[in-house]
Short mmCIF file of C-alpha atoms in Angstrom, two decimals:
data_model
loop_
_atom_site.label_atom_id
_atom_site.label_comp_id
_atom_site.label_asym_id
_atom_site.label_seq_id
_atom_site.Cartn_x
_atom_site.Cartn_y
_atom_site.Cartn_z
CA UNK A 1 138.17 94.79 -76.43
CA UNK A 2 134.56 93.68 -75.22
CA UNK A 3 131.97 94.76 -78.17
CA UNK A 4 129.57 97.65 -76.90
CA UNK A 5 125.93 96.13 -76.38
CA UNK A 6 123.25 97.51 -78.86
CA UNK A 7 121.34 99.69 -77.55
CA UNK A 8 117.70 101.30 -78.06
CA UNK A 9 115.40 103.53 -76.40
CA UNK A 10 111.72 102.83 -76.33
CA UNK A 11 109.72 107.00 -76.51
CA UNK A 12 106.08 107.32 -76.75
CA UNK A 13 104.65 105.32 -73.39
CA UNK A 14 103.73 105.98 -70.59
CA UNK A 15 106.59 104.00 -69.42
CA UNK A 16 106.75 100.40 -67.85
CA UNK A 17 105.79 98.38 -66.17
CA UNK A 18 102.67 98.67 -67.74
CA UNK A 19 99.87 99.77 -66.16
CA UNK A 20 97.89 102.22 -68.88
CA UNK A 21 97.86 100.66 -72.50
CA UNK A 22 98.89 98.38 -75.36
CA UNK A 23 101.72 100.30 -76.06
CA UNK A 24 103.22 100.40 -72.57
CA UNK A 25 102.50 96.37 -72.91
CA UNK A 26 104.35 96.19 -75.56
CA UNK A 27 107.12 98.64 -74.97
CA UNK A 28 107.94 95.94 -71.78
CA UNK A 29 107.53 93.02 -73.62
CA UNK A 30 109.78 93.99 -76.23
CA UNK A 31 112.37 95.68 -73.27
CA UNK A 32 112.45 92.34 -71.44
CA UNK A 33 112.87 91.08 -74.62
CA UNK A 34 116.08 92.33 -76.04
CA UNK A 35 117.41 92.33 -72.86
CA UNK A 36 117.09 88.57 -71.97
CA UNK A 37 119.21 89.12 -75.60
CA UNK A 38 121.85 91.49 -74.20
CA UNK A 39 120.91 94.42 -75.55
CA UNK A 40 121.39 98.02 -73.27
CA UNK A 41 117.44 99.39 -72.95
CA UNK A 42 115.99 102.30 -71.86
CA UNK A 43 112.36 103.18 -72.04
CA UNK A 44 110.94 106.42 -71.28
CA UNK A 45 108.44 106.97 -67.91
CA UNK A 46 106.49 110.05 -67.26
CA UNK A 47 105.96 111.16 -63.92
CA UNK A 48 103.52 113.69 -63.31
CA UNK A 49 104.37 115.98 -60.51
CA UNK A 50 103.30 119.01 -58.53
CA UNK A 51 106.58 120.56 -58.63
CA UNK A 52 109.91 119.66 -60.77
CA UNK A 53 112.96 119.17 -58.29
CA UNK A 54 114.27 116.38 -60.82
CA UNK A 55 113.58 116.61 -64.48
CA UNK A 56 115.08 113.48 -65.10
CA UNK A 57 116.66 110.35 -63.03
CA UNK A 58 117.20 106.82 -63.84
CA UNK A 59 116.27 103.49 -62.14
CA UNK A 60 116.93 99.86 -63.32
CA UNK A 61 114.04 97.12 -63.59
CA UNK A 62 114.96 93.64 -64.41
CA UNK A 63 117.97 94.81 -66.39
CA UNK A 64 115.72 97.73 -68.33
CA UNK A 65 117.01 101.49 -67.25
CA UNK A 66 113.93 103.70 -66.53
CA UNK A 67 114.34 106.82 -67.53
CA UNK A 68 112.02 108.73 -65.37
CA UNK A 69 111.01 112.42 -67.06
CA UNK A 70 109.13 114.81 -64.61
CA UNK A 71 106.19 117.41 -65.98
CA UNK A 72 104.58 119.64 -63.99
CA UNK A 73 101.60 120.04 -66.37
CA UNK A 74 98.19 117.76 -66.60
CA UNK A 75 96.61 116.27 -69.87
CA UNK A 76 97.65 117.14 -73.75
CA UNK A 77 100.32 119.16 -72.43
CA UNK A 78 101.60 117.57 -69.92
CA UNK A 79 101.95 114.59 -72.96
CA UNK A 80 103.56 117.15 -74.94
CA UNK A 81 105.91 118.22 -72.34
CA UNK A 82 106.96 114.83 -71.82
CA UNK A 83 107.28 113.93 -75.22
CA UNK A 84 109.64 117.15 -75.69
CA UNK A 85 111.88 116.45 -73.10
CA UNK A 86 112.23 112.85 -73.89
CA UNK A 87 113.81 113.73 -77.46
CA UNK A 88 115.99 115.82 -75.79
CA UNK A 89 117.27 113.47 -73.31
CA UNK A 90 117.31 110.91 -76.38
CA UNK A 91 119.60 112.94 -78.21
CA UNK A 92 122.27 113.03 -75.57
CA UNK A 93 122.24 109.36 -75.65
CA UNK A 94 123.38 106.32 -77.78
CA UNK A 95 121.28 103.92 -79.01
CA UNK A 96 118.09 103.37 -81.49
CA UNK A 97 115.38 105.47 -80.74
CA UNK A 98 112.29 103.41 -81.34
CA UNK A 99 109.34 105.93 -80.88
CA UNK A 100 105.41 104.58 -80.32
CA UNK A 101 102.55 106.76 -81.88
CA UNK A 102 103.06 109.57 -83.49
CA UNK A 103 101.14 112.51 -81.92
CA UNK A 104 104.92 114.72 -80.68
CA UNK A 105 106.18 113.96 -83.65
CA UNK A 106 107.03 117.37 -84.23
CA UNK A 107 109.99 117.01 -81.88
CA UNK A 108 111.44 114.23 -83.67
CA UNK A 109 113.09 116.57 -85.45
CA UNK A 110 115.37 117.47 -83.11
CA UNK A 111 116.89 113.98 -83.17
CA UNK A 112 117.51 113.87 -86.95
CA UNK A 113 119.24 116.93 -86.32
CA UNK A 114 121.42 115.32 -83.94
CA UNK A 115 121.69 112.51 -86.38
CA UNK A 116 120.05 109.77 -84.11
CA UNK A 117 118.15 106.31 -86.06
CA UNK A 118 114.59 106.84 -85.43
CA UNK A 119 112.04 104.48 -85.74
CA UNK A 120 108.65 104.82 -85.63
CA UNK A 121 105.47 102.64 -85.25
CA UNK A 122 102.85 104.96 -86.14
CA UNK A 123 99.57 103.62 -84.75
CA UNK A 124 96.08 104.29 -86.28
CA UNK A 125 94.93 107.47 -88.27
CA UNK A 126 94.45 109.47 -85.23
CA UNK A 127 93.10 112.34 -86.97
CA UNK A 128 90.38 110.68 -88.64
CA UNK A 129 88.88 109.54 -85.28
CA UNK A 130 85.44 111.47 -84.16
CA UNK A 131 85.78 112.20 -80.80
CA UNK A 132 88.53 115.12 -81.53
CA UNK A 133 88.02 117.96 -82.46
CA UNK A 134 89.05 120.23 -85.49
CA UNK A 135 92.29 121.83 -83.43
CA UNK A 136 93.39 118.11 -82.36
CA UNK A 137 92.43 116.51 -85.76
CA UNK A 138 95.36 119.26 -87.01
CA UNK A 139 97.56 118.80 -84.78
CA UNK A 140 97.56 114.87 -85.80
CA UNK A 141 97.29 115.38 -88.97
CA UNK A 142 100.48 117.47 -89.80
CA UNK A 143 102.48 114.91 -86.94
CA UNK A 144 101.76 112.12 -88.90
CA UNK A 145 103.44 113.63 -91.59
CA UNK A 146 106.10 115.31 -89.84
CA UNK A 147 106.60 111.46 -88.13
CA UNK A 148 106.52 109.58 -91.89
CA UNK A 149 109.28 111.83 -92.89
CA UNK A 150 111.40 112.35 -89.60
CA UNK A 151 111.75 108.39 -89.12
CA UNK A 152 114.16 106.46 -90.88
CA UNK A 153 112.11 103.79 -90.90
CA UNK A 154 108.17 103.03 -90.30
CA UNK A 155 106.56 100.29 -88.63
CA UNK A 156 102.67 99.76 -89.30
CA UNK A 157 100.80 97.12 -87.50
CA UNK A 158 98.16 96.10 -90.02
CA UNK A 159 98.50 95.92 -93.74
CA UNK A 160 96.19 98.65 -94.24
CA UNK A 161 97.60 101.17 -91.95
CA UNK A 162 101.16 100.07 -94.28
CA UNK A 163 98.61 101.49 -97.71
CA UNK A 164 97.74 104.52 -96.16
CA UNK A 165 101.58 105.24 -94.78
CA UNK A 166 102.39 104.19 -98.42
CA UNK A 167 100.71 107.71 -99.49
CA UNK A 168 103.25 109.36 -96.72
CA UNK A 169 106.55 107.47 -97.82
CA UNK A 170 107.43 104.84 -100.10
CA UNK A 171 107.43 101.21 -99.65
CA UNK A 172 110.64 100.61 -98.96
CA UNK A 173 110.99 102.87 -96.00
CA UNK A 174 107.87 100.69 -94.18
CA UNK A 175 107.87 97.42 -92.35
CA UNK A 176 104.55 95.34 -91.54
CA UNK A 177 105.03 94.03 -88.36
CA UNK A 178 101.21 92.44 -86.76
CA UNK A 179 100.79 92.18 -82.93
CA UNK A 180 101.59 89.31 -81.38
CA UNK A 181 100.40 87.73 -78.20
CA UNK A 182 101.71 84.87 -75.79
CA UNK A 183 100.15 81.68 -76.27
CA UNK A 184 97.57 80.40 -73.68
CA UNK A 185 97.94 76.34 -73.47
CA UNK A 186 95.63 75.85 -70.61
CA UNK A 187 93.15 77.94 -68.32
CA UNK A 188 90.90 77.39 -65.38
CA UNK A 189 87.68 77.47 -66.55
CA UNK A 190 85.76 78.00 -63.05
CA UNK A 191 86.23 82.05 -63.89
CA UNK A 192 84.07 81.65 -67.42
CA UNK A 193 81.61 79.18 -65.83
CA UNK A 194 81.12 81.87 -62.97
CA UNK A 195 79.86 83.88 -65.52
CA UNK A 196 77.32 81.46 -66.99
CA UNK A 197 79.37 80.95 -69.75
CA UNK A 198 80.39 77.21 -71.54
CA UNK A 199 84.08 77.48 -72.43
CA UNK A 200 84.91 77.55 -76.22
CA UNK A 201 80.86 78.51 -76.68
CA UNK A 202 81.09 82.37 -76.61
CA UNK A 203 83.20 84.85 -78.32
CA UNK A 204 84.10 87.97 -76.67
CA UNK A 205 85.01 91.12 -77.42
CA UNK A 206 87.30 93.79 -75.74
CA UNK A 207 87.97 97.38 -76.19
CA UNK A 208 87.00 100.71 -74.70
CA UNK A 209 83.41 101.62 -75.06
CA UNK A 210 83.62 104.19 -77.89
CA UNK A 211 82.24 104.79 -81.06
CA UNK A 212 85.87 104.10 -82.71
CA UNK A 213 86.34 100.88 -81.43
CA UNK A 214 82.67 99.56 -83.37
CA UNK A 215 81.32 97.54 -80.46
CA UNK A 216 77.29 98.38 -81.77
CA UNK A 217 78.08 96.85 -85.21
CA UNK A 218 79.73 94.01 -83.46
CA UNK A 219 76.76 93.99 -81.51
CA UNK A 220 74.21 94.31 -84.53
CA UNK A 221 76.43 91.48 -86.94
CA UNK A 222 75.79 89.16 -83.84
CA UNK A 223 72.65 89.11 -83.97
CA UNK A 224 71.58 89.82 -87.20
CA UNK A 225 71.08 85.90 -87.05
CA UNK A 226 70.29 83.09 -84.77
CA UNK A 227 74.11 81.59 -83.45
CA UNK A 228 74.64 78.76 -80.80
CA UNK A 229 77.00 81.06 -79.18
CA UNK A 230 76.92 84.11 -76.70
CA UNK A 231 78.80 86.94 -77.47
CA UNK A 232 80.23 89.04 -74.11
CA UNK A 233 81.24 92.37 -74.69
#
C-alpha cells in the first residue's frame, strides 16, 4: 500500500497567492515548497462577502488546495470570524496545523480538543505596540498566552522574540527559525539609476510608515554623521 502524503495546513493569512503581507509571502513560499516535496497542503483564504451562500469551498493552485472561508463581516471581526471558522474546518481535517500570528488564538483550543498538532509562529509582541488601544492590547495579550500554551510547538523568528516566549513556555517547546529570502545574483540597474541613485552607494529601508516600524531613528542615526551614501526610505 502507497504511504499517505504528509500533510499540513497553513491558518493565520490572508491566504495565497499573496497579495497583502509577509505572512501570506511566506505561507506560499513555504506551500510551493513542501509541495514541489510531495507533501498534501492546504492554506486557508478569506473571502469577504456581502452575503454567505458558501461558507467554505476548495480550489487547487499549483498543487496547493485553497481552502476558501466566506465572512460576511468587515475588519477585527470579520478576522475573527475567519479565524473561527478556519479551526473548525481544521479540525475536520488531517494534517499539521501550522498557524501564523497569534491574535485568534483563543480558538486554537478547539483543535487541541480535537487532538490536532498545532504549531505556531507567534510574530511580534502585538500588545506592546502603540497604535492599539487598551481593549485590543487585552485581547493580544491574553492570545499570546492562550497561543504559547495551546501549540505544541512555537516558532519565533528572532532570538529575542524566542527570550520573551521563553517567559510563556520553556525552551524546549520553542524553535528559532530567522526569515529567509531568495538570493538576488544579478539586477538591472537602469530602475536605481532612474532614481538618481549609484548602485551599491545607498542603503534603503522598507516598512510601513509607523511609529513601530522606527523609520525617524533610522532617519536621525543616518545622519547623525556625514556618510558617502544616501539612504532612501
Amino acid at each position: 500500500m502507497k504511504p499517505e502524503k504528509p500533510a499540513i495546513l497553513i491558518l493565520g493569512t490572508r491566504g495565497i497567492p499573496a497579495a497583502h503581507g509577509g505572512f501570506e509571502t511566506f505561507a506560499e513560499k513555504l506551500a510551493l515548497f513542501l509541495v514541489g516535496r510531495g507533501w498534501k497542503v492546504g492554506v486557508y483564504c478569506q473571502d469577504e462577502v456581502e452575503r454567505i451562500d458558501q461558507r467554505v469551498r476548495s480550489e487547487t493552485w499549483r498543487g496547493i488546495e485553497l481552502i476558501h472561508i466566506q465572512v460576511a463581516s468587515k475588519g477585527p471581526r470579520a478576522t475573527l470570524e475567519f479565524d473561527w471558522q478556519c479551526a473548525r474546518d481544521a479540525a475536520r481535517r488531517q494534517g499539521v496545523c501550522l498557524v501564523l500570528g497569534y491574535n485568534g488564538a483563543v480558538f486554537l483550543t478547539w483543535l487541541r480538543l480535537k487532538r490536532r498538532k498545532i504549531f505556531t509562529n507567534m510574530d511580534g509582541i502585538e500588545w506592546r505596540r502603540p497604535k492599539w488601544g487598551m481593549a485590543a492590547r487585552t485581547w493580544f495579550w491574553l492570545n499570546e498566552w492562550i497561543g504559547a500554551w495551546a501549540s505544541h510547538r512555537l516558532v519565533a523568528d528572532h532570538p529575542a522574540i524566542a527570550d520573551h516566549l521563553a517567559t510563556r513556555r520553556s525552551r524546549s517547546a520553542i524553535a528559532t527559525i530567522a526569515y529567509g529570502a531568495d538570493p538576488v545574483a544579478s539586477a538591472p540597474e537602469a530602475p536605481v539609476r532612474a532614481l538618481g541613485l549609484e548602485p551599491g552607494r545607498y542603503l534603503i529601508s522598507i516598512a510601513r510608515i509607523e511609529p513601530d516600524n522606527n523609520i525617524l531613528p533610522i532617519v536621525e542615526a543616518f545622519c547623525s554623521t556625514k556618510r558617502d551614501m544616501k539612504l532612501v526610505v
